[in-house]
Amino acid sequence: MKRTLFVASNRLGDAVLTTGVLHYLLEQEPEVPITVVCGAIPKDIFEAIPGVERVIAVTKRHYSMHWPEVAIELGFVYWHRIIDFRSCLLGFLPARHRSIWKGGNNSIHKVIANAELIGQKAPLPAKITPTLSQITESRKWLGKAAEKKKILAIAPTANFYQKQWHFENYIALAKALTHEGGILEDAKIAVLGAPGEEDQALPVVNALSDNHVINLIGKTTPMEAATILSQCALFVGNDSGLMHTATAVNIPTVGLFGIGRPKVYGPWGDRSLCLTSTPSGIPITRENKDGDVIEALPVETVLKETEAFYKRLSKTQNEV
């Protein structure tokens, strides 16, 4: 029986960005089950994809000894196809077809580079499709707000502090978007973040009204977070895995970038907006200089651009 081996990243964002390739393979070769090897964090996202036969989470060992361990766990298989985004030992297991990542290309977006790895010229955007049962389960967090999808999702954290927009900016933005006359007037505000990211995220939760905020920090798995995001009207967050997850469930997404590489990792698609620091390439963290607060990405700019972006999408949708 033919089988495909798909080796994805440990990091949530990079793993999510490969889901477009995975779905393409399943569409082109639906009779070929896929085994995914990835990190423990994105494991449940791959497990939720129909056609994925098995998911093995990698536990890192010294001297890269985790790869021989995984190879042993896989057993002897002559793979129909190997797609290796890690350039690891597994990419050289016996196979009829193989595609091995040779390194990044900073001139094109990852969804294009990922597609090119398997010989596709058209981009393969990230794709996560929660099931009806998963959506129903998400109501335990979202309540009645999910019925109208009147929820603003914000992710004030990132894997590096210099990528984090100041939490006070998120507070001001969330209040402005959901106040009377705002584009999401009276909407609930879902605050997401991974375990260990409480220092940046909890001040946002604590500053918002208990009647409007939904505290999801450290409470969900990545797939649960994806399902919750699929029920939201708008996402605003830093350069992070949650930002890519929001684009993968196809909701309007605003990504805030400073030191990252927006050309490579910016939110992808027509329903996305990438806002960058001025000048570009500097941290979006707040700086205090001679008693003055300096913002590389002022909250007024983000508010104005987000409102215009959301109204534009709403108008387009109403015209369809």
GROMACS .gro file of C-alpha atoms in nm:
model
  320
    1MET     CA    1   0.000   0.000   0.000
    2LYS     CA    2   0.127   0.346  -0.090
    3ARG     CA    3   0.201   0.584   0.198
    4THR     CA    4   0.335   0.939   0.221
    5LEU     CA    5   0.566   1.072   0.495
    6PHE     CA    6   0.522   1.441   0.577
    7VAL     CA    7   0.782   1.599   0.807
    8ALA     CA    8   0.669   1.935   0.948
    9SER     CA    9   0.804   2.189   1.193
   10ASN     CA   10   0.809   2.193   1.572
   11ARG     CA   11   0.686   2.554   1.572
   12LEU     CA   12   0.317   2.626   1.540
   13GLY     CA   13   0.345   2.897   1.274
   14ASP     CA   14   0.574   2.707   1.039
   15ALA     CA   15   0.370   2.390   1.086
   16VAL     CA   16   0.042   2.569   1.008
   17LEU     CA   17   0.198   2.717   0.693
   18THR     CA   18   0.264   2.365   0.559
   19THR     CA   19  -0.102   2.259   0.588
   20GLY     CA   20  -0.171   2.395   0.240
   21VAL     CA   21   0.077   2.148   0.092
   22LEU     CA   22  -0.067   1.867   0.302
   23HIS     CA   23  -0.423   1.936   0.185
   24TYR     CA   24  -0.303   1.955  -0.176
   25LEU     CA   25  -0.144   1.610  -0.147
   26LEU     CA   26  -0.462   1.467   0.004
   27GLU     CA   27  -0.669   1.615  -0.278
   28GLN     CA   28  -0.437   1.488  -0.550
   29GLU     CA   29  -0.377   1.144  -0.398
   30PRO     CA   30  -0.679   1.073  -0.174
   31GLU     CA   31  -0.605   0.702  -0.175
   32VAL     CA   32  -0.259   0.756  -0.020
   33PRO     CA   33  -0.269   0.793   0.362
   34ILE     CA   34  -0.018   1.031   0.517
   35THR     CA   35   0.201   0.995   0.823
   36VAL     CA   36   0.299   1.329   0.977
   37VAL     CA   37   0.607   1.383   1.193
   38CYS     CA   38   0.604   1.717   1.376
   39GLY     CA   39   0.656   1.884   1.712
   40ALA     CA   40   0.427   1.823   2.007
   41ILE     CA   41   0.268   2.169   1.983
   42PRO     CA   42   0.104   2.143   1.637
   43LYS     CA   43   0.029   1.770   1.673
   44ASP     CA   44  -0.347   1.802   1.723
   45ILE     CA   45  -0.385   2.027   1.417
   46PHE     CA   46  -0.251   1.750   1.193
   47GLU     CA   47  -0.450   1.483   1.378
   48ALA     CA   48  -0.771   1.671   1.288
   49ILE     CA   49  -0.708   1.651   0.912
   50PRO     CA   50  -0.899   1.368   0.737
   51GLY     CA   51  -0.660   1.146   0.543
   52VAL     CA   52  -0.380   1.177   0.795
   53GLU     CA   53  -0.328   0.820   0.914
   54ARG     CA   54  -0.078   0.879   1.191
   55VAL     CA   55   0.094   1.170   1.369
   56ILE     CA   56   0.423   1.124   1.553
   57ALA     CA   57   0.535   1.402   1.785
   58VAL     CA   58   0.911   1.453   1.801
   59THR     CA   59   1.079   1.481   2.140
   60LYS     CA   60   1.415   1.648   2.089
   61ARG     CA   61   1.727   1.462   2.201
   62HIS     CA   62   2.092   1.561   2.224
   63TYR     CA   63   2.295   1.522   1.905
   64SER     CA   64   1.971   1.491   1.701
   65MET     CA   65   1.919   1.138   1.829
   66HIS     CA   66   1.543   1.195   1.807
   67TRP     CA   67   1.557   1.130   1.434
   68PRO     CA   68   1.685   0.770   1.463
   69GLU     CA   69   1.421   0.713   1.732
   70VAL     CA   70   1.145   0.834   1.499
   71ALA     CA   71   1.286   0.628   1.211
   72ILE     CA   72   1.266   0.318   1.428
   73GLU     CA   73   0.909   0.405   1.531
   74LEU     CA   74   0.811   0.445   1.166
   75GLY     CA   75   0.939   0.098   1.089
   76PHE     CA   76   1.058  -0.019   0.752
   77VAL     CA   77   0.843   0.141   0.484
   78TYR     CA   78   0.919   0.205   0.120
   79TRP     CA   79   0.744   0.539   0.104
   80HIS     CA   80   0.550   0.646  -0.200
   81ARG     CA   81   0.645   1.007  -0.124
   82ILE     CA   82   0.847   1.195   0.138
   83ILE     CA   83   0.795   1.568   0.196
   84ASP     CA   84   1.056   1.691   0.443
   85PHE     CA   85   1.038   2.051   0.564
   86ARG     CA   86   1.309   1.984   0.824
   87SER     CA   87   1.596   1.861   0.601
   88CYS     CA   88   1.646   1.580   0.845
   89LEU     CA   89   1.745   1.213   0.842
   90LEU     CA   90   1.388   1.106   0.762
   91GLY     CA   91   1.406   1.273   0.423
   92PHE     CA   92   1.653   1.009   0.312
   93LEU     CA   93   1.450   0.703   0.403
   94PRO     CA   94   1.364   0.473   0.108
   95ALA     CA   95   1.109   0.645  -0.116
   96ARG     CA   96   0.993   0.665  -0.476
   97HIS     CA   97   0.952   1.046  -0.467
   98ARG     CA   98   1.111   1.289  -0.227
   99SER     CA   99   1.105   1.665  -0.173
  100ILE     CA  100   1.352   1.803   0.082
  101TRP     CA  101   1.363   2.162   0.205
  102LYS     CA  102   1.696   2.317   0.102
  103GLY     CA  103   1.674   2.641   0.297
  104GLY     CA  104   1.470   2.960   0.314
  105ASN     CA  105   1.414   3.217   0.042
  106ASN     CA  106   1.370   3.565   0.189
  107SER     CA  107   1.233   3.707  -0.135
  108ILE     CA  108   0.905   3.511  -0.141
  109HIS     CA  109   0.633   3.416   0.104
  110LYS     CA  110   0.645   3.077   0.274
  111VAL     CA  111   0.320   2.956   0.116
  112ILE     CA  112   0.484   3.009  -0.224
  113ALA     CA  113   0.814   2.852  -0.121
  114ASN     CA  114   0.633   2.556   0.035
  115ALA     CA  115   0.437   2.499  -0.287
  116GLU     CA  116   0.753   2.519  -0.495
  117LEU     CA  117   0.906   2.244  -0.282
  118ILE     CA  118   0.661   1.998  -0.439
  119GLY     CA  119   0.683   2.153  -0.786
  120GLN     CA  120   0.372   2.372  -0.770
  121LYS     CA  121   0.390   2.725  -0.911
  122ALA     CA  122   0.067   2.849  -0.750
  123PRO     CA  123   0.080   2.925  -0.376
  124LEU     CA  124  -0.075   2.675  -0.138
  125PRO     CA  125  -0.219   2.880   0.150
  126ALA     CA  126  -0.251   2.735   0.498
  127LYS     CA  127  -0.581   2.560   0.557
  128ILE     CA  128  -0.751   2.443   0.875
  129THR     CA  129  -1.116   2.335   0.862
  130PRO     CA  130  -1.277   2.262   1.200
  131THR     CA  131  -1.555   2.006   1.205
  132LEU     CA  132  -1.908   2.081   1.318
  133SER     CA  133  -1.849   1.886   1.640
  134GLN     CA  134  -1.535   2.089   1.712
  135ILE     CA  135  -1.726   2.410   1.650
  136THR     CA  136  -2.004   2.297   1.881
  137GLU     CA  137  -1.747   2.212   2.148
  138SER     CA  138  -1.594   2.560   2.118
  139ARG     CA  139  -1.921   2.711   2.242
  140LYS     CA  140  -1.821   2.617   2.596
  141TRP     CA  141  -1.575   2.908   2.576
  142LEU     CA  142  -1.757   3.144   2.343
  143GLY     CA  143  -2.118   3.106   2.449
  144LYS     CA  144  -2.392   3.287   2.257
  145ALA     CA  145  -2.145   3.534   2.102
  146ALA     CA  146  -2.042   3.260   1.860
  147GLU     CA  147  -2.390   3.242   1.710
  148LYS     CA  148  -2.343   3.583   1.548
  149LYS     CA  149  -1.963   3.552   1.525
  150LYS     CA  150  -1.943   3.886   1.699
  151ILE     CA  151  -1.607   3.823   1.860
  152LEU     CA  152  -1.280   4.013   1.835
  153ALA     CA  153  -0.980   3.783   1.878
  154ILE     CA  154  -0.652   3.933   1.993
  155ALA     CA  155  -0.319   3.760   2.051
  156PRO     CA  156  -0.087   3.999   2.237
  157THR     CA  157   0.200   3.749   2.270
  158ALA     CA  158   0.483   3.618   2.052
  159ASN     CA  159   0.782   3.388   2.091
  160PHE     CA  160   1.017   3.687   2.134
  161TYR     CA  161   0.952   4.001   2.336
  162GLN     CA  162   1.068   4.239   2.061
  163LYS     CA  163   0.782   4.113   1.844
  164GLN     CA  164   0.525   4.211   2.105
  165TRP     CA  165   0.321   4.524   2.066
  166HIS     CA  166   0.273   4.680   2.411
  167PHE     CA  167  -0.021   4.536   2.603
  168GLU     CA  168  -0.160   4.884   2.669
  169ASN     CA  169  -0.190   4.930   2.294
  170TYR     CA  170  -0.395   4.612   2.270
  171ILE     CA  171  -0.621   4.734   2.547
  172ALA     CA  172  -0.678   5.068   2.375
  173LEU     CA  173  -0.735   4.901   2.038
  174ALA     CA  174  -0.979   4.642   2.173
  175LYS     CA  175  -1.183   4.907   2.351
  176ALA     CA  176  -1.191   5.133   2.044
  177LEU     CA  177  -1.301   4.854   1.809
  178THR     CA  178  -1.581   4.733   2.037
  179HIS     CA  179  -1.711   5.058   2.188
  180GLU     CA  180  -2.031   5.233   2.077
  181GLY     CA  181  -1.991   5.319   1.709
  182GLY     CA  182  -1.691   5.086   1.664
  183ILE     CA  183  -1.673   4.838   1.379
  184LEU     CA  184  -1.743   4.556   1.627
  185GLU     CA  185  -1.966   4.744   1.867
  186ASP     CA  186  -2.037   4.549   2.187
  187ALA     CA  187  -1.847   4.243   2.062
  188LYS     CA  188  -1.686   3.995   2.297
  189ILE     CA  189  -1.305   4.004   2.311
  190ALA     CA  190  -1.124   3.670   2.310
  191VAL     CA  191  -0.765   3.696   2.434
  192LEU     CA  192  -0.545   3.405   2.330
  193GLY     CA  193  -0.196   3.297   2.427
  194ALA     CA  194   0.007   2.987   2.506
  195PRO     CA  195   0.100   2.864   2.854
  196GLY     CA  196   0.389   3.075   2.986
  197GLU     CA  197   0.276   3.389   2.803
  198GLU     CA  198   0.065   3.524   3.088
  199ASP     CA  199   0.286   3.826   3.166
  200GLN     CA  200   0.203   3.995   2.836
  201ALA     CA  201  -0.152   3.868   2.793
  202LEU     CA  202  -0.313   3.883   3.138
  203PRO     CA  203  -0.284   4.263   3.172
  204VAL     CA  204  -0.505   4.284   2.863
  205VAL     CA  205  -0.763   4.053   3.018
  206ASN     CA  206  -0.757   4.236   3.351
  207ALA     CA  207  -0.813   4.575   3.187
  208LEU     CA  208  -1.127   4.469   3.001
  209SER     CA  209  -1.478   4.430   3.135
  210ASP     CA  210  -1.566   4.086   3.268
  211ASN     CA  211  -1.884   4.101   3.061
  212HIS     CA  212  -1.688   4.138   2.738
  213VAL     CA  213  -1.359   3.952   2.777
  214ILE     CA  214  -1.303   3.579   2.722
  215ASN     CA  215  -0.979   3.465   2.883
  216LEU     CA  216  -0.831   3.181   2.676
  217ILE     CA  217  -0.466   3.223   2.774
  218GLY     CA  218  -0.306   2.882   2.810
  219LYS     CA  219  -0.646   2.711   2.807
  220THR     CA  220  -0.664   2.565   2.457
  221THR     CA  221  -0.473   2.332   2.233
  222PRO     CA  222  -0.372   2.474   1.892
  223MET     CA  223  -0.665   2.299   1.721
  224GLU     CA  224  -0.908   2.427   1.982
  225ALA     CA  225  -0.766   2.776   1.930
  226ALA     CA  226  -0.810   2.735   1.553
  227THR     CA  227  -1.173   2.633   1.603
  228ILE     CA  228  -1.237   2.932   1.829
  229LEU     CA  229  -1.074   3.166   1.578
  230SER     CA  230  -1.296   3.028   1.302
  231GLN     CA  231  -1.592   3.165   1.496
  232CYS     CA  232  -1.447   3.517   1.532
  233ALA     CA  233  -1.516   3.825   1.322
  234LEU     CA  234  -1.162   3.965   1.328
  235PHE     CA  235  -0.815   3.876   1.453
  236VAL     CA  236  -0.542   4.122   1.555
  237GLY     CA  237  -0.209   3.994   1.680
  238ASN     CA  238   0.168   3.991   1.665
  239ASP     CA  239   0.384   3.791   1.425
  240SER     CA  240   0.304   3.450   1.573
  241GLY     CA  241   0.164   3.103   1.514
  242LEU     CA  242  -0.181   3.223   1.617
  243MET     CA  243  -0.170   3.485   1.341
  244HIS     CA  244  -0.106   3.213   1.081
  245THR     CA  245  -0.377   3.001   1.240
  246ALA     CA  246  -0.623   3.288   1.193
  247THR     CA  247  -0.542   3.309   0.821
  248ALA     CA  248  -0.570   2.930   0.794
  249VAL     CA  249  -0.933   2.941   0.913
  250ASN     CA  250  -0.993   3.230   0.671
  251ILE     CA  251  -1.106   3.508   0.905
  252PRO     CA  252  -1.004   3.873   0.858
  253THR     CA  253  -0.654   3.891   1.003
  254VAL     CA  254  -0.436   4.187   1.099
  255GLY     CA  255  -0.072   4.100   1.169
  256LEU     CA  256   0.165   4.343   1.343
  257PHE     CA  257   0.530   4.324   1.237
  258GLY     CA  258   0.854   4.483   1.349
  259ILE     CA  259   1.175   4.279   1.347
  260GLY     CA  260   1.019   3.985   1.163
  261ARG     CA  261   1.014   3.923   0.789
  262PRO     CA  262   0.670   4.024   0.663
  263LYS     CA  263   0.760   3.942   0.304
  264VAL     CA  264   0.812   3.582   0.412
  265TYR     CA  265   0.590   3.544   0.717
  266GLY     CA  266   0.325   3.814   0.684
  267PRO     CA  267  -0.042   3.713   0.704
  268TRP     CA  268  -0.134   3.566   0.367
  269GLY     CA  269  -0.437   3.630   0.150
  270ASP     CA  270  -0.695   3.887   0.046
  271ARG     CA  271  -0.852   3.876   0.391
  272SER     CA  272  -0.528   3.976   0.561
  273LEU     CA  273  -0.357   4.303   0.649
  274CYS     CA  274   0.009   4.338   0.746
  275LEU     CA  275   0.107   4.650   0.943
  276THR     CA  276   0.475   4.717   0.999
  277SER     CA  277   0.687   4.941   1.219
  278THR     CA  278   0.821   5.276   1.106
  279PRO     CA  279   1.097   5.249   1.006
  280SER     CA  280   1.048   4.888   0.905
  281GLY     CA  281   1.255   4.618   1.070
  282ILE     CA  282   1.270   4.769   1.419
  283PRO     CA  283   1.099   4.624   1.727
  284ILE     CA  284   0.734   4.717   1.780
  285THR     CA  285   0.790   4.725   2.153
  286ARG     CA  286   0.735   5.059   2.326
  287GLU     CA  287   1.046   5.269   2.388
  288ASN     CA  288   1.093   5.532   2.656
  289LYS     CA  289   1.344   5.796   2.554
  290ASP     CA  290   1.419   6.102   2.766
  291GLY     CA  291   1.082   6.068   2.934
  292ASP     CA  292   0.893   6.042   2.605
  293VAL     CA  293   0.707   5.731   2.490
  294ILE     CA  294   0.802   5.635   2.136
  295GLU     CA  295   0.589   5.390   1.938
  296ALA     CA  296   0.722   5.233   1.618
  297LEU     CA  297   0.364   5.131   1.541
  298PRO     CA  298   0.121   5.378   1.706
  299VAL     CA  299  -0.217   5.251   1.820
  300GLU     CA  300  -0.387   5.529   1.620
  301THR     CA  301  -0.233   5.391   1.301
  302VAL     CA  302  -0.338   5.033   1.377
  303LEU     CA  303  -0.692   5.143   1.465
  304LYS     CA  304  -0.734   5.349   1.148
  305GLU     CA  305  -0.592   5.081   0.919
  306THR     CA  306  -0.786   4.800   1.087
  307GLU     CA  307  -1.117   4.987   1.061
  308ALA     CA  308  -1.061   5.064   0.693
  309PHE     CA  309  -0.958   4.704   0.623
  310TYR     CA  310  -1.259   4.555   0.798
  311LYS     CA  311  -1.506   4.794   0.635
  312ARG     CA  312  -1.356   4.718   0.294
  313LEU     CA  313  -1.400   4.345   0.346
  314SER     CA  314  -1.753   4.392   0.475
  315LYS     CA  315  -1.848   4.600   0.175
  316THR     CA  316  -1.702   4.344  -0.066
  317GLN     CA  317  -1.886   4.061   0.108
  318ASN     CA  318  -2.217   4.250   0.095
  319GLU     CA  319  -2.172   4.310  -0.277
  320VAL     CA  320  -2.123   3.941  -0.354
   0.00000   0.00000   0.00000
